[in-house]
Coordinates of C-alpha atoms in Angstrom, one line a residue:
L1 CA 89.4 7.9 64.0
E2 CA 88.9 10.5 60.7
S3 CA 89.5 6.7 58.5
S4 CA 87.2 5.2 60.4
L5 CA 84.7 7.9 59.8
L6 CA 85.3 7.8 55.8
T7 CA 83.7 4.3 56.2
Q8 CA 80.3 5.9 57.9
P9 CA 77.4 6.6 56.2
W10 CA 76.0 10.4 55.9
A11 CA 72.2 10.5 58.0
S12 CA 69.8 12.9 57.8
V13 CA 69.2 14.3 60.8
C14 CA 66.9 17.2 62.4
F15 CA 67.7 19.4 65.5
G16 CA 64.5 21.2 66.5
E17 CA 63.9 22.8 62.9
S18 CA 66.8 22.5 61.0
S19 CA 67.9 19.6 59.0
F20 CA 71.5 18.7 58.5
L21 CA 73.5 15.5 57.2
A22 CA 75.6 14.0 60.0
K23 CA 77.9 11.2 60.6
A24 CA 80.2 10.1 63.6
C25 CA 82.9 7.6 64.9
F26 CA 82.9 6.7 68.6
R27 CA 85.9 4.7 69.9
D28 CA 87.0 4.5 73.2
T29 CA 89.9 6.6 72.6
G30 CA 87.8 9.8 71.5
Y31 CA 85.4 10.7 68.8
I32 CA 84.8 12.4 65.8
L33 CA 81.9 14.4 64.5
L34 CA 80.9 15.9 60.8
I35 CA 78.0 17.6 60.6
S36 CA 76.6 19.9 57.3
D37 CA 73.3 21.9 56.1
L38 CA 74.9 21.7 52.5
S39 CA 76.3 25.3 53.1
S40 CA 78.9 24.8 55.6
V41 CA 80.4 21.9 57.4
W42 CA 81.5 21.5 61.0
Y43 CA 83.2 18.8 63.1
E44 CA 84.4 18.5 66.5
N45 CA 87.6 15.6 67.3
A46 CA 87.6 15.2 71.0
D47 CA 90.1 13.0 72.5
T48 CA 89.4 11.4 75.7
Q49 CA 91.1 14.7 78.0
V50 CA 89.0 17.0 76.2
V51 CA 86.3 14.2 76.9
G52 CA 87.2 14.1 80.1
Q53 CA 87.2 17.9 81.4
R54 CA 83.9 18.5 79.3
S55 CA 82.2 15.8 81.2
K56 CA 83.2 17.2 84.6
E57 CA 82.3 20.2 83.6
L58 CA 78.7 19.4 82.3
N59 CA 78.1 16.8 84.7
K60 CA 79.0 17.2 88.0
R61 CA 77.0 14.8 89.8
L62 CA 78.0 12.0 87.7
T63 CA 81.7 10.2 88.5
V64 CA 82.3 7.9 85.5
H65 CA 84.9 7.1 83.4
V66 CA 85.8 8.9 80.4
S67 CA 85.1 5.3 78.3
S68 CA 81.8 4.8 79.9
F69 CA 81.2 8.7 78.5
L70 CA 82.3 7.8 74.8
H71 CA 80.0 4.7 75.3
R72 CA 76.8 6.3 76.4
L73 CA 77.6 9.1 73.5
R74 CA 77.5 6.5 71.1
N75 CA 74.7 4.9 72.2
L76 CA 72.5 8.1 72.3
M77 CA 73.7 9.3 68.8
C78 CA 74.3 5.8 67.0
P79 CA 70.4 5.4 66.8
L80 CA 69.7 9.1 65.6
L81 CA 72.1 8.7 62.8
E82 CA 70.4 5.7 62.3
G83 CA 67.1 6.9 62.0
Q84 CA 65.9 5.9 65.4
P85 CA 65.9 9.1 67.3
S86 CA 65.0 8.2 71.3
T87 CA 62.4 10.0 72.6
A88 CA 64.1 10.4 75.9
T89 CA 66.8 12.2 74.3
S90 CA 66.7 15.6 73.1
F91 CA 68.9 17.7 70.7
S92 CA 69.3 21.3 70.1
C93 CA 71.4 23.1 68.2
H94 CA 73.1 27.0 67.9
H95 CA 75.2 29.1 65.5
I96 CA 78.0 30.5 67.7
A97 CA 80.7 32.8 65.7
G98 CA 82.2 30.2 63.6
G99 CA 80.9 27.3 64.6
L100 CA 77.9 24.6 65.5
S101 CA 77.0 23.7 68.9
L102 CA 75.2 20.8 69.6
H103 CA 73.2 20.4 73.1
L104 CA 72.4 16.9 73.8
K105 CA 69.8 16.2 76.9
S106 CA 69.4 12.8 78.4
E107 CA 69.6 10.5 81.6
L108 CA 72.0 8.1 82.9
S109 CA 71.5 6.1 85.6
G110 CA 68.3 8.3 86.9
L111 CA 70.5 11.5 87.0
P112 CA 70.2 14.4 84.2
F113 CA 73.0 13.8 81.4
Y114 CA 74.2 16.3 79.2
W115 CA 76.7 16.9 76.4
D116 CA 77.7 19.8 74.3
F117 CA 79.5 19.3 71.0
H118 CA 81.3 22.2 70.3
C119 CA 81.8 21.8 66.5
C120 CA 84.2 24.3 64.1
P121 CA 84.5 24.9 60.3
A122 CA 85.6 21.8 58.5
P123 CA 89.2 22.2 56.8
V124 CA 88.7 22.2 53.0
E125 CA 90.6 18.5 52.9
M126 CA 88.3 17.0 54.9
V127 CA 85.0 18.5 53.4
S128 CA 86.7 17.6 49.6
R129 CA 87.4 13.7 51.5
H130 CA 84.2 13.4 53.3
L131 CA 81.6 14.8 50.8
V132 CA 82.7 16.3 47.6
R133 CA 84.8 13.5 46.4
P134 CA 82.4 10.7 47.0
L135 CA 79.3 12.9 45.7
I136 CA 81.4 13.2 42.7
R137 CA 82.1 9.3 42.4
M138 CA 78.3 8.4 43.6
S139 CA 77.5 10.8 40.3
L140 CA 79.7 9.7 38.0
A141 CA 78.6 5.9 39.0
L142 CA 75.0 6.9 38.3
Q143 CA 75.7 8.4 34.9
C144 CA 77.4 5.3 34.0
Q145 CA 74.5 3.0 35.2
V146 CA 71.9 5.3 33.3
Q147 CA 74.2 4.6 30.1
E148 CA 74.3 1.0 30.7
L149 CA 70.4 1.2 31.6
S150 CA 69.9 3.2 28.3
S151 CA 71.9 0.8 26.1
L152 CA 69.8 -2.2 27.8
L153 CA 66.4 -0.4 26.8
L154 CA 67.0 0.3 23.1
Q155 CA 68.7 -3.3 23.0
K156 CA 65.4 -4.2 24.0
D157 CA 63.0 -2.0 21.4
A158 CA 65.6 -3.6 18.6
E159 CA 64.2 -7.2 20.1
I160 CA 60.6 -6.1 20.5
E161 CA 60.9 -4.3 16.9
D162 CA 62.6 -7.8 15.4
Y163 CA 59.8 -9.8 17.1
R164 CA 56.9 -7.4 15.7
E165 CA 58.5 -7.7 11.9
S166 CA 58.6 -11.5 12.2
E167 CA 54.4 -10.6 13.1
A168 CA 54.7 -11.9 16.7
A169 CA 51.6 -10.4 18.8
L170 CA 51.3 -9.3 22.4
S171 CA 48.8 -11.5 24.1
R172 CA 47.9 -9.1 26.4
G173 CA 47.5 -5.4 24.8
R174 CA 48.1 -3.6 28.1
L175 CA 51.8 -4.8 27.9
R176 CA 52.6 -2.9 24.9
T177 CA 55.3 0.3 25.7
E178 CA 56.3 2.9 23.4
P179 CA 60.0 2.8 22.1
F180 CA 62.5 4.6 24.4
Q181 CA 63.7 7.8 23.5
E182 CA 66.4 8.3 25.0
K183 CA 66.8 12.3 24.1
M184 CA 63.7 13.1 25.6
F185 CA 64.5 10.9 28.4
Q186 CA 67.8 12.8 29.2
Q187 CA 65.8 16.2 28.6
N188 CA 63.2 15.0 31.1
F189 CA 65.9 14.0 33.6
M190 CA 67.5 17.3 33.8
A191 CA 64.3 19.1 34.0
E192 CA 63.5 17.6 37.3

């Protein structure tokens, strides 16, 4: 499950007044949820045994197979993570001693459906693998892209200057641009 979670994108979600980044992976064998407020990272990795036990505690009137519960959880969480939360489903979260509890309330076959995600602090290696390393890689990729674009702009400025020196004129004055100032761009970028 965790290796499948690596391929899932982070999504911005709100639970009540709180904003989080979250990602999840659901399979017939269980699920894994990773959630962060950018100060802390929590996770829950639940197998079919945990799901079966918790479903009996929270949904005494529902008697369905564990895979049906997992399928229902996937159908409730995936739209939320895709930015399309259902109005028929409500989420709330509570900080508990050393962790985070995420409460879900919905309906299943006309009966109330409840689920609690009991998240504990994620291990450092998991945080590094799912959050820190990808962010550093993305930052490095963006830095390379900015350098390539800066180089391209400087080449374009040199090409435009060559046209000007050969007395080429713009047909529309509004298209005239100032030469790219790489140092000024970098300073403004860092200031922002």
